[in-house]
Amino acid sequence: MDVITLVGIVAALFIVISLSEPLADRTRLPYTVVLAIIGGLIGSAAIYLAEHGSGVFGLPLTIENFEISIRANVFLYVLLPTLLFQVSLGLNLRRMADDWVPILVMAVLAVVVATFVIGFALTPFTTLPLVACLMLGAIVATTDPSAVVSIFRNIAAPQRLTRIVEGESLLNDAAAIALFGFFLTYVMLGVPNPTLRDALVGFPVLIFGGLGTGWVLARICLSLFAWLGRFPLAQISLSVALPYVTYLVADQLLGVSGVIAVVMAGMTLNYLGPGRLSPGNWSNLREVWDVLAHWAGALIFLLAALLVPRLLADIQWRDVALIGVVVAAATAARLVMLYGVLPLLTALGLSPRVDRPYRVAILWGGLRGAVTLALALAVTENLRVPIDIKREVGILATGFTLFTLLVQGTTLRWVISLLGLDKLTRLDRALSNQVIAVALQNVREEVADTTKRHELTREIVRSEAKRFAERLDGAMGKAEAADEIPDRDRITLGLVALAGRERDMILDSFREQLISARLAEQMLSDADRLIERTRTGGRDEYRAAGRMSLARGRWYQLAVLLHNRMRLSRLLSRLTADRFEILLNQRLQLRDLHGYIDTKIRRIHGRRVADLLHELLRRREEETQSAIDGLRLQYPGYAEEIERRFIRRTSLRLEEREYEVLYEDGLIGRELYTTLKQELGGKRKRAELRPPLDLAVQKSELVRQFPLFANMDEEARRPLARALKARYVHPGEVLMRKGDIPREVCFIASGAVEVETAGHRHKLGRGEMFGQLALLTRQMRRTQVTAISHSTLLVLDEALFRRLLARNEVLRAAVRESARQRGADLTTLPE
């Protein structure tokens, strides 16, 4: 095939792709189903015309030659990496981390169950060996839920459910391809069969090797991103190369799973990339990948469908019966997962409750697609696979794929409608009537102002006003006749709207370049959790989710552990700086939300609900401010630096907006506008740099502010600051236990602890110390000390404490006073 013919065919394919989307919308069929139908028709027409010798302008022969050029490697090495990488790049990893158990179980276990159920169900009805049937089971086990996910989004299905289905589809591709490769070696002639030991050792190497390869290559790519900071197009070009390099290195050089390596590379770039690229560059990169994935997904289905007539060329009635067996077995395997495993995960609290209609939709929406056809094509092309296995696998995999596309895909919307998932709930219907009435009232006021301002003809204005008044009266009548919405439901709806507005404000801050993409994604993840939990649990879950966003997660606890035990402070510095910035931005957004309640929510839900929402919002403000105050005490001065940076970034964005207005109004020319933008870009780049959080400097500042050390001169305080070790503790952590041998003294720089002695409890706060009495009296500890808030302790060992005690009169006086209060004998304490 020459280059001109190839270019013409590619252009024709893109024309088909562009026309398929409006056709899918018009016929209300899933987009992938339309592509598959068109591809199958084109392939069938080409074969028919070629056989009857009535080619039109050489078209059938061209398509036939093009079909011959399509190999499984086109799917596996060209299109599949693009699709997998983009899906990984678009995942909400922070929210998926909450559901990693159901995603992993539904992905890996579902593939294994489907593989063995289909394999053993098919064995009695065919002459194929068991391993060939199991290989076929692995081929058809992978699902393409894009259709059901698209419908779930349109009908506002629970986000958590949609996220689990998306995550399952991404990982089951990797699991199915890995199982397929394992069973393929058993059916290939001239290749030694792997032993059980090979399977137990080789399969984990395949998986973890892919994970390691993807992570390493993604980190190398991120390092190059920093070097290419001034060249956004170069960064995007490098990101396009990443999935292909990763797949080739993993699959060809290292012999591990290329699919898993690509997924891991995409997830690594997804997690770390927003912090290495500017917000604008990251948005551009994501948009480019969305387009590439759209093309790749469409081409996969279209090209695979072109091959369907060839794969089914010699199908017989016996094969149709075997396809029926595969359909029944695959359905049974899916039922086991949806009605057996999933309810078990829900009962264990590891998965959200999935109602029966959604389970049926997931069952019927489990379409098979291009990955199944690509793996079947790989079998038919393999010269070492026996001919009878090639034929059977090609026909059964293709026939099963066609069944899911043409039967399940074409009836999926009808099933969704039959289940009632496309209908508004009673509460939403009642709310919609009120929203329409309020909206029409606002429209009437704005139209009245517009007609006065433009001095339109009175007769026309009067006629249209009468017509509009009739529509408004009808909407008001429906709103009054609708079922009354209880206050409890109104509060929930108001809180969901409030959380949705908070999410929009985060996106606005990101677009205005007031926060980085990395922090924006973390805040959006918290906002999504707020929306989901509020929908299910009302005000109680709203408050719980709000407190969760203030909590210090597992990574923060790990960072504290690394700092306290190993003196590794880099991770703690970064996470603490992130926390400062997020809390300060969240406080500003919460304050702005009060205006949204007054202008929008009050008009729909009334004053009583609005007042309650104000109160709930004020509680979140107080909790956020309390968290900020705690950080201010732990890291004095740093919050002020973050606030200054926020003001600088805001002023630069406003300045840029002024230049844009002047340019759009024609008051300044392009050359001046470009010059001003370039100068502003340099200032913005400097403002983007976040002030570093130096824990050593912060420790020195804490020592300087500590009352017992305030009167020390700087020369004496400096070595003391070096000797003291900063320790960060969380609420509930036991700091000293009864019976421990005393070896150190702790000074409370921030936070509070509870001391329990002989059943009596008392609290110590900032500026106080504990552990000194047991150390000086050389007795076993008789107290237990527990942190009751996030606290910063300055720790000094025994030798240094005794040396400091001998030189510091203020410290000696404090120790004597604490001994007097607790009845301890410190007669040996030096004067």
C-alpha positions in Angstrom: 0.0 0.0 0.0 1.5 3.4 -1.0 1.6 6.5 1.1 -1.2 8.3 -0.8 -3.6 5.4 -0.3 -2.8 5.2 3.4 -3.3 9.0 3.9 -6.7 8.7 2.1 -7.8 5.8 4.3 -6.8 7.6 7.5 -8.6 10.7 6.4 -11.7 8.6 5.6 -11.5 7.0 9.1 -11.4 10.4 10.8 -14.4 11.6 8.7 -16.3 8.5 10.0 -15.2 9.2 13.6 -16.4 12.8 13.3 -19.8 11.7 11.9 -20.3 8.9 14.4 -20.8 11.1 17.4 -23.8 13.1 16.1 -25.2 9.8 14.7 -24.9 8.2 18.1 -26.7 11.2 19.7 -29.5 11.0 17.1 -30.0 7.2 17.4 -29.4 7.3 21.2 -27.0 4.4 20.9 -23.6 4.3 22.7 -20.8 5.9 20.6 -18.7 2.8 20.6 -21.6 0.7 19.3 -22.1 3.1 16.4 -18.4 2.9 15.5 -18.6 -0.9 15.6 -21.7 -1.1 13.4 -20.2 1.3 10.8 -16.8 -0.5 10.8 -18.6 -3.9 10.4 -20.7 -2.6 7.5 -17.7 -1.2 5.8 -15.7 -4.4 6.2 -18.7 -6.5 5.0 -19.3 -4.3 2.0 -15.7 -4.4 1.0 -15.6 -8.2 1.1 -18.9 -8.5 -0.8 -17.8 -6.2 -3.6 -14.3 -7.8 -3.8 -15.8 -11.3 -4.1 -18.3 -10.1 -6.8 -15.6 -8.2 -8.7 -17.5 -4.9 -8.8 -15.1 -2.6 -7.1 -15.9 1.1 -7.2 -12.8 3.3 -7.9 -10.7 0.5 -6.4 -12.3 0.9 -3.0 -12.9 -2.7 -2.0 -9.4 -3.8 -3.0 -8.0 -0.9 -1.0 -9.9 -1.7 2.1 -9.0 -5.4 1.8 -5.3 -4.5 1.5 -5.8 -2.2 4.5 -7.4 -5.0 6.6 -4.4 -7.2 5.8 -2.1 -4.5 7.1 -4.0 -4.3 10.4 -2.2 -6.5 12.9 -2.7 -7.1 16.6 0.4 -5.1 17.3 -1.3 -2.0 15.8 -3.8 -2.2 18.7 -1.4 -3.3 21.4 1.6 -1.0 20.6 0.0 2.0 18.9 -3.5 2.6 20.2 -3.9 0.8 23.6 -1.0 2.7 25.4 -2.6 6.0 24.4 -6.0 4.9 25.8 -4.6 3.4 29.0 -2.4 6.4 29.7 -5.1 9.0 29.3 -7.5 7.1 31.5 -4.8 6.9 34.2 -4.0 10.5 33.7 -7.6 11.5 34.3 -8.3 9.4 37.4 -9.1 11.0 40.7 -6.4 9.1 42.6 -7.1 10.6 46.0 -10.7 9.6 45.9 -9.9 6.2 44.3 -7.6 5.5 47.2 -10.7 5.4 49.5 -12.1 2.6 47.3 -9.0 0.7 46.4 -10.3 -2.6 47.9 -13.5 -2.9 45.9 -11.7 -1.6 42.7 -8.9 -4.2 43.1 -11.3 -7.0 44.0 -13.8 -6.2 41.2 -11.0 -5.9 38.7 -8.6 -8.7 39.4 -11.0 -11.2 41.0 -13.6 -10.6 38.4 -11.2 -11.4 35.6 -10.0 -14.6 37.4 -13.6 -15.7 38.1 -14.7 -15.0 34.5 -11.7 -16.8 33.0 -12.3 -20.0 35.0 -16.1 -20.0 34.7 -16.0 -19.5 31.0 -13.2 -22.0 30.5 -14.8 -24.8 32.5 -18.2 -24.1 31.1 -17.0 -24.3 27.5 -14.8 -27.5 27.9 -17.7 -30.1 27.7 -19.0 -28.6 24.5 -15.9 -28.3 22.4 -12.8 -30.3 21.4 -10.5 -27.5 22.5 -8.1 -28.4 25.4 -8.9 -26.8 28.8 -6.0 -24.3 28.6 -7.3 -23.0 25.3 -10.7 -22.5 26.8 -9.1 -20.7 29.8 -7.2 -18.5 27.4 -10.5 -17.7 25.6 -12.0 -16.9 29.0 -9.1 -14.5 29.7 -9.6 -12.8 26.3 -13.3 -12.1 26.8 -13.0 -11.3 30.6 -12.0 -7.7 30.0 -14.9 -5.2 29.8 -15.3 -1.8 28.3 -17.8 0.1 30.5 -17.5 3.4 28.7 -21.2 3.3 27.6 -22.5 2.6 31.1 -20.2 5.2 32.7 -21.4 7.8 30.2 -25.0 7.0 31.0 -24.2 7.0 34.7 -22.8 10.5 34.4 -25.9 11.7 32.5 -28.3 10.3 35.1 -26.3 11.7 38.1 -25.5 8.2 39.5 -23.4 8.2 42.7 -19.9 9.4 41.9 -18.3 6.7 44.0 -20.1 4.0 42.0 -18.9 5.5 38.7 -15.4 5.8 40.1 -15.4 2.1 41.0 -16.6 1.0 37.6 -13.9 3.2 35.9 -11.2 1.9 38.1 -12.3 -1.7 37.6 -12.2 -1.3 33.8 -8.7 0.1 33.8 -7.2 -2.7 36.0 -9.1 -5.6 34.5 -7.5 -4.9 31.1 -4.1 -5.3 32.7 -5.2 -8.5 34.6 -6.8 -10.0 31.5 -3.8 -9.4 29.2 -1.4 -10.9 31.9 -3.6 -14.0 32.2 -3.9 -14.3 28.4 -0.1 -14.2 28.1 0.2 -16.9 30.7 -2.2 -19.3 29.1 -1.0 -18.6 25.6 2.4 -20.3 26.4 0.5 -23.5 27.1 -1.2 -23.7 23.6 1.8 -22.6 21.6 3.7 -25.5 19.9 7.4 -25.8 20.5 7.3 -23.7 23.7 7.9 -25.5 27.0 4.9 -25.2 29.3 5.5 -23.1 32.5 5.5 -25.0 35.8 3.6 -24.1 38.9 6.8 -22.6 40.3 7.2 -20.5 37.1 3.6 -19.2 37.6 4.1 -18.4 41.3 7.3 -16.6 40.6 6.7 -15.2 37.1 3.3 -13.7 37.6 4.3 -11.4 40.6 7.5 -10.4 38.6 5.3 -9.5 35.7 3.0 -7.3 37.8 5.5 -5.7 40.1 8.1 -5.3 37.4 5.6 -3.4 35.4 4.7 -1.2 38.3 8.4 -0.4 39.0 9.2 0.3 35.3 6.3 2.7 35.0 7.2 4.5 38.1 10.9 4.9 37.2 10.2 6.1 33.7 7.5 8.6 34.9 9.9 10.0 37.5 12.5 10.5 34.8 9.9 12.2 32.6 9.0 14.5 35.5 12.6 15.5 36.0 12.8 16.4 32.3 9.6 18.5 32.8 11.5 20.7 35.2 14.3 21.2 32.7 11.8 22.0 30.0 9.9 24.5 32.2 10.0 27.3 29.6 8.9 25.1 26.7 5.3 23.9 27.2 5.1 22.3 23.8 8.2 20.3 24.5 6.7 19.1 27.8 3.5 17.9 26.0 5.6 16.2 23.3 7.6 14.4 26.0 4.4 13.2 27.7 3.2 11.8 24.3 6.4 9.7 24.1 6.2 8.5 27.7 3.5 5.7 27.3 5.1 4.3 24.2 8.6 4.3 25.6 7.3 2.7 28.8 5.4 0.0 26.9 8.4 -0.9 24.7 10.9 -0.9 27.6 8.6 -3.1 29.8 7.4 -5.5 27.2 10.4 -5.9 24.9 13.5 -5.1 27.1 12.5 -6.2 30.6 9.8 -8.9 29.8 7.3 -7.5 32.3 3.7 -6.2 31.8 3.7 -3.3 29.4 0.1 -2.5 30.2 0.6 -2.3 33.9 3.8 -0.2 33.3 1.8 2.3 31.2 -1.0 2.5 33.8 1.6 3.1 36.5 3.4 5.8 34.5 0.1 7.6 33.9 -0.9 7.4 37.6 2.5 8.7 38.6 2.3 11.6 36.2 -1.3 12.2 37.4 -0.2 12.4 41.0 3.1 14.4 40.7 2.7 16.2 37.4 0.5 19.1 38.7 3.2 20.1 41.1 5.9 20.2 38.4 4.0 22.0 35.7 2.4 25.4 35.7 -1.5 25.3 35.9 -1.7 26.5 32.3 0.7 23.9 31.0 -0.9 21.1 32.9 -4.4 22.1 31.5 -3.0 22.1 28.0 -1.4 18.7 28.5 -4.6 17.2 29.7 -6.6 18.7 26.8 -4.1 17.3 24.3 -4.4 13.8 25.9 -8.2 14.0 25.9 -8.1 14.5 22.1 -5.5 11.7 21.6 -7.5 9.3 23.7 -10.7 10.2 21.8 -9.0 9.4 18.5 -7.3 6.2 19.8 -10.6 4.9 21.3 -12.5 5.6 18.2 -9.8 4.0 15.9 -9.6 0.9 18.1 -13.3 0.2 17.7 -13.5 1.2 14.1 -10.4 -0.8 13.0 -11.4 -3.8 15.1 -14.9 -3.8 13.6 -13.4 -3.7 10.1 -11.8 -7.1 10.9 -15.0 -8.7 12.2 -16.2 -10.0 8.8 -12.8 -11.7 8.2 -12.7 -13.3 11.6 -16.3 -14.7 11.1 -15.8 -15.7 7.5 -16.4 -19.5 8.1 -18.8 -19.4 11.1 -21.1 -22.4 11.5 -24.3 -23.1 13.5 -22.3 -25.1 16.0 -20.2 -22.0 16.6 -23.3 -20.0 17.3 -24.3 -22.5 20.0 -20.8 -22.2 21.6 -21.1 -18.4 21.5 -24.3 -18.9 23.5 -22.4 -20.9 26.1 -19.8 -18.2 26.4 -22.5 -15.6 26.8 -24.2 -17.6 29.6 -21.0 -18.3 31.4 -19.8 -14.7 31.2 -23.2 -13.5 32.6 -23.0 -16.1 35.4 -19.5 -14.9 36.3 -20.6 -11.3 36.4 -23.6 -12.3 38.6 -21.3 -13.9 41.1 -19.3 -10.6 41.4 -22.4 -8.3 41.5 -24.6 -10.4 43.7 -22.1 -12.3 45.8 -18.8 -10.5 46.2 -20.0 -6.9 46.0 -22.7 -7.3 48.8 -20.0 -9.0 50.9 -17.7 -6.0 50.4 -20.6 -3.7 51.3 -21.3 -5.7 54.5 -17.6 -5.4 55.5 -17.8 -1.6 55.0 -15.3 -1.7 52.1 -17.6 -0.7 49.3 -20.7 1.6 48.9 -24.1 0.0 48.8 -25.1 -0.6 45.2 -28.8 -0.7 44.6 -30.4 -3.4 42.5 -31.1 -1.2 39.4 -27.5 0.0 39.3 -26.3 -3.7 39.5 -28.5 -4.6 36.6 -27.2 -1.7 34.6 -23.6 -2.7 35.3 -24.3 -6.3 34.4 -26.0 -5.3 31.1 -23.5 -2.6 30.3 -20.4 -4.9 30.5 -19.7 -4.6 26.8 -16.6 -6.2 25.2 -14.6 -4.2 22.7 -11.3 -3.7 21.0 -9.1 -5.3 23.6 -10.9 -8.6 23.3 -10.7 -8.4 19.5 -7.0 -7.4 19.6 -6.2 -10.4 21.8 -8.2 -12.7 19.5 -6.4 -11.3 16.5 -3.1 -11.9 18.2 -4.0 -15.6 18.6 -5.0 -16.0 14.9 -1.7 -14.4 13.8 0.5 -16.6 16.0 2.2 -19.2 13.9 2.8 -21.5 16.8 -0.9 -21.8 17.8 -2.7 -24.8 16.2 -5.1 -24.0 13.4 -8.2 -25.4 15.2 -7.5 -23.2 18.2 -7.0 -20.2 16.1 -10.3 -20.7 14.3 -12.3 -21.4 17.4 -10.9 -18.6 19.5 -11.3 -16.0 16.7 -14.9 -16.9 16.0 -16.0 -17.2 19.7 -14.3 -14.1 20.9 -15.6 -12.1 17.9 -19.1 -13.5 18.2 -19.3 -12.8 21.9 -18.0 -9.2 21.3 -20.7 -8.6 18.6 -23.4 -10.0 21.0 -22.5 -7.5 23.7 -22.3 -4.6 21.2 -25.3 -5.3 19.1 -27.6 -6.8 21.7 -26.6 -5.3 25.1 -25.2 -2.0 23.6 -28.3 -1.2 21.5 -30.7 -2.0 24.4 -28.7 -0.4 27.2 -30.7 2.9 27.3 -33.9 0.9 27.1 -32.8 -1.2 30.1 -31.8 2.0 32.0 -35.2 3.5 31.3 -37.0 0.3 32.3 -35.1 0.4 35.6 -36.2 3.9 36.2 -32.7 5.3 36.5 -33.4 8.1 34.0 -36.3 9.5 36.0 -36.2 12.3 38.6 -36.9 11.3 42.1 -40.0 12.8 43.9 -37.7 15.2 45.7 -36.0 16.4 42.6 -39.3 16.8 40.8 -40.6 19.0 43.6 -37.4 21.0 43.7 -37.4 21.5 39.9 -40.8 23.1 40.0 -39.6 25.6 42.7 -36.4 26.3 40.8 -38.3 27.0 37.6 -40.6 29.4 39.5 -37.7 31.3 41.1 -35.8 31.4 37.8 -38.8 32.9 36.0 -39.2 35.5 38.6 -35.6 36.6 38.2 -36.0 36.6 34.4 -39.1 38.8 34.6 -37.2 41.4 36.7 -34.2 41.4 34.3 -36.5 41.6 31.2 -38.3 44.5 32.7 -35.1 46.4 33.2 -33.9 45.6 29.7 -37.1 46.9 28.0 -36.9 50.1 30.0 -33.3 50.6 29.1 -33.8 50.1 25.4 -37.1 51.9 25.2 -38.9 49.2 23.2 -42.4 49.6 21.8 -45.0 49.6 24.6 -47.5 47.4 22.8 -45.0 44.7 22.1 -43.6 44.9 25.6 -47.2 44.6 27.1 -48.1 41.6 24.8 -44.9 39.7 25.7 -45.2 40.6 29.4 -48.8 39.1 29.4 -47.5 35.9 27.7 -44.6 35.6 30.2 -47.0 36.2 33.1 -49.1 33.3 32.0 -46.0 31.0 32.0 -44.9 32.3 35.4 -48.4 31.7 36.9 -48.3 28.1 35.5 -44.9 27.5 37.1 -46.0 29.0 40.4 -49.1 26.8 40.3 -47.0 23.7 39.8 -44.7 24.7 42.6 -47.5 25.2 45.0 -49.3 21.9 44.0 -46.1 19.8 44.3 -45.4 17.7 47.3 -44.0 19.7 50.2 -40.3 19.2 50.7 -39.4 18.5 54.3 -36.9 20.9 56.0 -34.5 18.0 56.5 -34.4 17.3 52.7 -34.1 21.1 52.0 -31.1 21.3 54.3 -29.5 18.3 52.5 -30.2 19.9 49.1 -28.8 23.3 50.3 -25.6 21.7 51.6 -25.1 19.8 48.4 -25.5 23.0 46.4 -23.1 24.7 48.9 -20.5 22.0 48.4 -21.0 22.2 44.6 -20.4 25.9 44.7 -17.3 25.4 46.9 -16.0 23.0 44.2 -16.6 25.7 41.5 -14.7 28.3 43.5 -11.7 25.9 43.7 -11.8 25.6 39.9 -12.0 29.4 39.6 -9.0 29.8 41.9 -7.1 27.3 39.8 -8.0 29.1 36.5 -7.0 32.4 38.1 -3.7 30.8 38.9 -4.1 31.5 42.7 -3.5 27.8 43.6 -1.4 25.2 41.8 -2.9 22.2 39.9 -1.6 19.8 42.5 -3.3 21.6 45.4 -6.4 22.2 43.3 -6.8 18.5 42.7 -6.4 17.7 46.4 -9.0 20.3 47.3 -11.3 19.1 44.5 -11.0 15.6 45.9 -12.1 16.9 49.4 -15.0 18.8 47.7 -16.1 15.6 45.9 -16.1 13.7 49.1 -18.1 16.5 50.7 -20.7 16.3 48.0 -21.0 12.5 48.0 -21.3 12.1 51.8 -23.7 15.0 52.1 -26.0 13.3 49.5 -26.1 10.1 51.5 -26.1 11.4 55.1 -27.3 15.0 55.2 -25.9 17.5 57.6 -24.1 15.0 59.9 -22.1 13.6 57.0 -21.4 17.2 55.8 -19.8 18.0 59.1 -17.9 14.7 59.2 -16.6 15.2 55.6 -15.6 18.8 56.5 -13.6 17.5 59.4 -12.0 14.9 57.3 -10.6 17.5 54.9 -8.9 19.1 58.0 -7.5 15.9 59.2 -3.8 15.0 58.7 -3.8 11.8 56.5 -1.6 8.8 56.5 1.1 10.5 54.4 1.4 13.2 57.0 1.7 10.7 59.8 4.4 8.9 57.8 6.2 12.2 57.3 6.1 12.9 61.1 7.4 9.5 61.8 10.3 10.0 59.4 11.1 13.3 61.0 10.8 12.1 64.6 12.7 8.8 64.2 15.1 9.4 61.3 15.4 13.2 61.2 14.2 13.2 57.5 12.2 16.4 57.2 11.8 17.0 53.5 8.4 15.3 53.2 7.1 16.9 56.4 8.1 20.3 55.2 6.3 19.9 51.8 3.1 18.5 53.3 3.0 21.1 56.0 3.5 23.9 53.5 0.7 22.3 51.4 -1.6 22.2 54.4 -0.9 25.9 55.2 -1.8 26.9 51.7 -4.9 24.7 51.5 -6.3 25.9 54.8 -5.8 29.6 54.0 -7.6 29.2 50.7 -10.3 27.2 52.2 -10.9 29.8 54.9 -11.3 32.5 52.2 -13.8 30.3 50.2 -15.9 29.5 53.2 -16.3 33.2 54.0 -17.4 33.9 50.4 -20.0 31.1 50.5 -22.2 33.1 52.9 -23.0 35.5 50.0 -24.0 32.5 47.9 -26.5 31.4 50.6 -28.1 34.8 50.7 -28.3 35.4 47.0 -29.2 31.9 45.7 -30.1 29.3 48.3 -32.4 31.6 50.4 -34.7 32.3 47.4 -35.3 28.6 46.8 -35.3 27.0 50.2 -36.3 29.9 52.5 -34.9 31.9 55.4 -35.0 29.1 58.0 -32.9 26.7 55.9 -30.6 29.6 54.9 -30.0 30.5 58.5 -29.1 26.9 59.4 -26.7 26.7 56.5 -25.0 29.9 57.7 -24.6 28.3 61.1 -23.1 25.0 59.7 -20.8 27.1 57.5 -19.6 29.2 60.5 -18.8 26.0 62.4 -16.6 24.9 59.5 -15.0 28.3 59.5 -14.2 28.0 63.2 -12.7 24.5 62.7 -10.6 25.7 59.8 -9.4 28.7 61.7 -8.5 26.5 64.7 -6.4 24.3 62.4 -4.7 27.4 61.0 -4.0 28.8 64.5 -2.5 25.4 65.5 -0.1 25.6 62.5 0.7 29.2 63.4 1.8 28.1 66.8 3.8 25.2 65.5 5.5 27.2 62.7 5.5 30.9 63.6 5.7 33.4 60.8 5.1 30.9 57.9 1.4 31.6 57.6 2.1 35.2 57.1 4.5 34.4 54.2 1.8 32.3 52.5 -0.7 35.1 52.9 1.7 37.6 51.4 2.2 35.2 48.4 -1.6 34.9 48.0 -1.9 38.7 47.9 0.9 39.0 45.3 -0.6 36.4 43.1 -4.1 37.9 43.3 -2.7 41.4 42.4 -0.8 40.0 39.4 -3.9 38.3 38.1 -6.0 41.5 38.5 -3.2 43.4 36.7 -3.3 40.9 33.9 -7.0 41.2 33.6 -6.8 45.0 33.3 -4.3 44.6 30.4 -6.7 42.1 28.7 -9.6 44.6 29.0 -7.5 47.5 27.6 -6.3 45.3 24.7 -9.8 44.0 23.9 -11.2 47.6 23.9 -8.5 48.6 21.4 -6.8 51.1 23.8 -3.4 49.4 23.5 -1.8 47.6 20.6 -0.7 44.0 20.3 3.0 44.8 20.7 2.5 46.7 23.9 0.1 44.1 25.2 2.6 41.3 24.5 5.4 43.3 26.2 3.3 43.8 29.3 2.3 40.2 29.4 5.9 39.1 29.2 7.0 41.4 32.0 4.0 40.1 34.0 5.0 36.5 33.3 8.4 37.1 35.0 6.8 38.6 38.0 4.3 35.8 38.2 7.0 33.2 38.0 8.7 34.7 41.0 5.4 34.9 42.8 4.7 31.2 42.1 7.7 30.2 44.2 6.3 29.1 47.5 8.5 30.2 50.5 10.4 27.1 51.8 9.4 25.8 55.2 12.7 25.3 57.0 11.9 23.2 60.1 15.3 24.0 61.6 14.5 27.8 61.3 11.1 27.1 62.8 12.6 25.2 65.7 14.9 28.2 66.5 11.9 30.5 66.4 10.0 28.2 68.8 12.9 28.2 71.2 13.1 32.0 71.0 9.4 32.3 71.9 9.5 29.7 74.7 9.0 31.5 78.0 11.7 29.6 79.9 14.3 30.5 77.3 13.1 34.0 76.5 15.7 35.7 78.7 18.7 33.8 77.4 21.2 35.7 75.2 21.5 34.7 71.6 24.9 33.0 72.0 23.5 30.7 74.7 20.2 30.1 72.8 21.8 29.0 69.5 23.5 25.9 70.8 20.4 25.1 72.8 18.3 25.2 69.7 20.7 22.8 68.0 20.5 20.4 71.0 16.8 20.4 71.2 14.9 18.0 69.0 11.6 19.0 67.6 9.0 16.2 67.8 5.5 16.4 66.3 2.8 14.4 67.9 -0.9 13.7 67.1 -3.9 13.4 69.4 -4.0 10.2 71.3 -0.3 9.4 71.0 1.2 8.2 74.3 4.4 10.2 74.9 5.5 8.6 78.2 4.3 5.4 79.9 4.3 4.3 83.5 7.3 2.3 84.4 9.5 3.7 81.7 13.1 4.7 82.6 13.4 8.5 82.4 15.9 9.6 79.8 14.5 13.0 78.4 12.5 16.1 79.2 9.9 17.5 76.9 9.0 21.2 76.6 5.6 22.0 75.0 6.1 24.5 72.2 2.5 24.2 71.0 -0.6 22.1 71.7 -1.5 20.3 74.9 -1.0 17.0 76.7 -2.8 15.2 79.5 -0.8 13.8 82.5 -2.3 11.0 84.5 -0.8 10.2 88.0 -2.5 7.8 90.5 -5.9 8.2 88.8 -5.7 12.0 88.8 -5.5 13.9 85.5 -4.4 17.4 84.7 -3.5 19.2 81.5 -0.3 20.9 80.4 -0.2 23.5 77.7 2.2 25.7 75.7 5.2 26.9 77.8 5.1 24.0 80.2 7.3 20.9 80.5 7.0 17.2 81.6 9.4 14.4 82.4 11.8 16.5 84.5 10.7 15.2 88.0 11.2 11.5 87.2 14.6 12.3 85.6 15.9 14.3 88.5 14.6 12.0 91.2 15.9 8.9 89.3 12.7 7.0 89.9 10.6 4.9 87.5 7.9 7.0 85.9 4.6 6.9 87.8 2.7 9.0 85.2 1.4 8.5 81.7 1.5 11.5 79.3 -0.9 11.5 76.3 -1.2 14.2 73.6 -4.7 15.7 73.4 -4.1 17.8 70.3 -1.6 18.1 67.5 1.5 19.4 69.4 5.1 20.3 68.9 7.5 19.2 71.6 11.1 20.3 72.1 13.0 17.3 73.6 16.2 17.5 75.5 18.2 14.4 76.8 19.3 14.0 80.4 22.9 15.3 80.2 22.0 18.4 78.3 19.0 19.1 80.6 21.1 18.9 83.7 23.7 21.2 82.2 21.0 23.7 81.2 19.4 23.4 84.6 22.7 24.4 86.3 22.9 27.6 84.2 19.3 28.8 84.0 17.7 30.2 87.1 14.3 30.6 85.5 14.3 26.9 84.6 15.3 25.9 88.1 12.5 28.0 89.6 10.0 26.3 87.2 11.2 22.8 88.1 10.9 23.6 91.9 7.4 24.9 91.4 6.3 21.8 89.5 7.9 19.7 92.3 6.1 21.6 95.0 2.7 21.2 93.2 3.2 17.4 93.0 4.8 16.9 96.4 8.2 15.7 95.0 11.4 16.0 97.0 14.1 18.0 95.0 16.4 19.0 97.9 19.4 18.0 95.8 18.5 20.6 93.1 21.3 23.1 92.8 20.6 26.7 93.9 
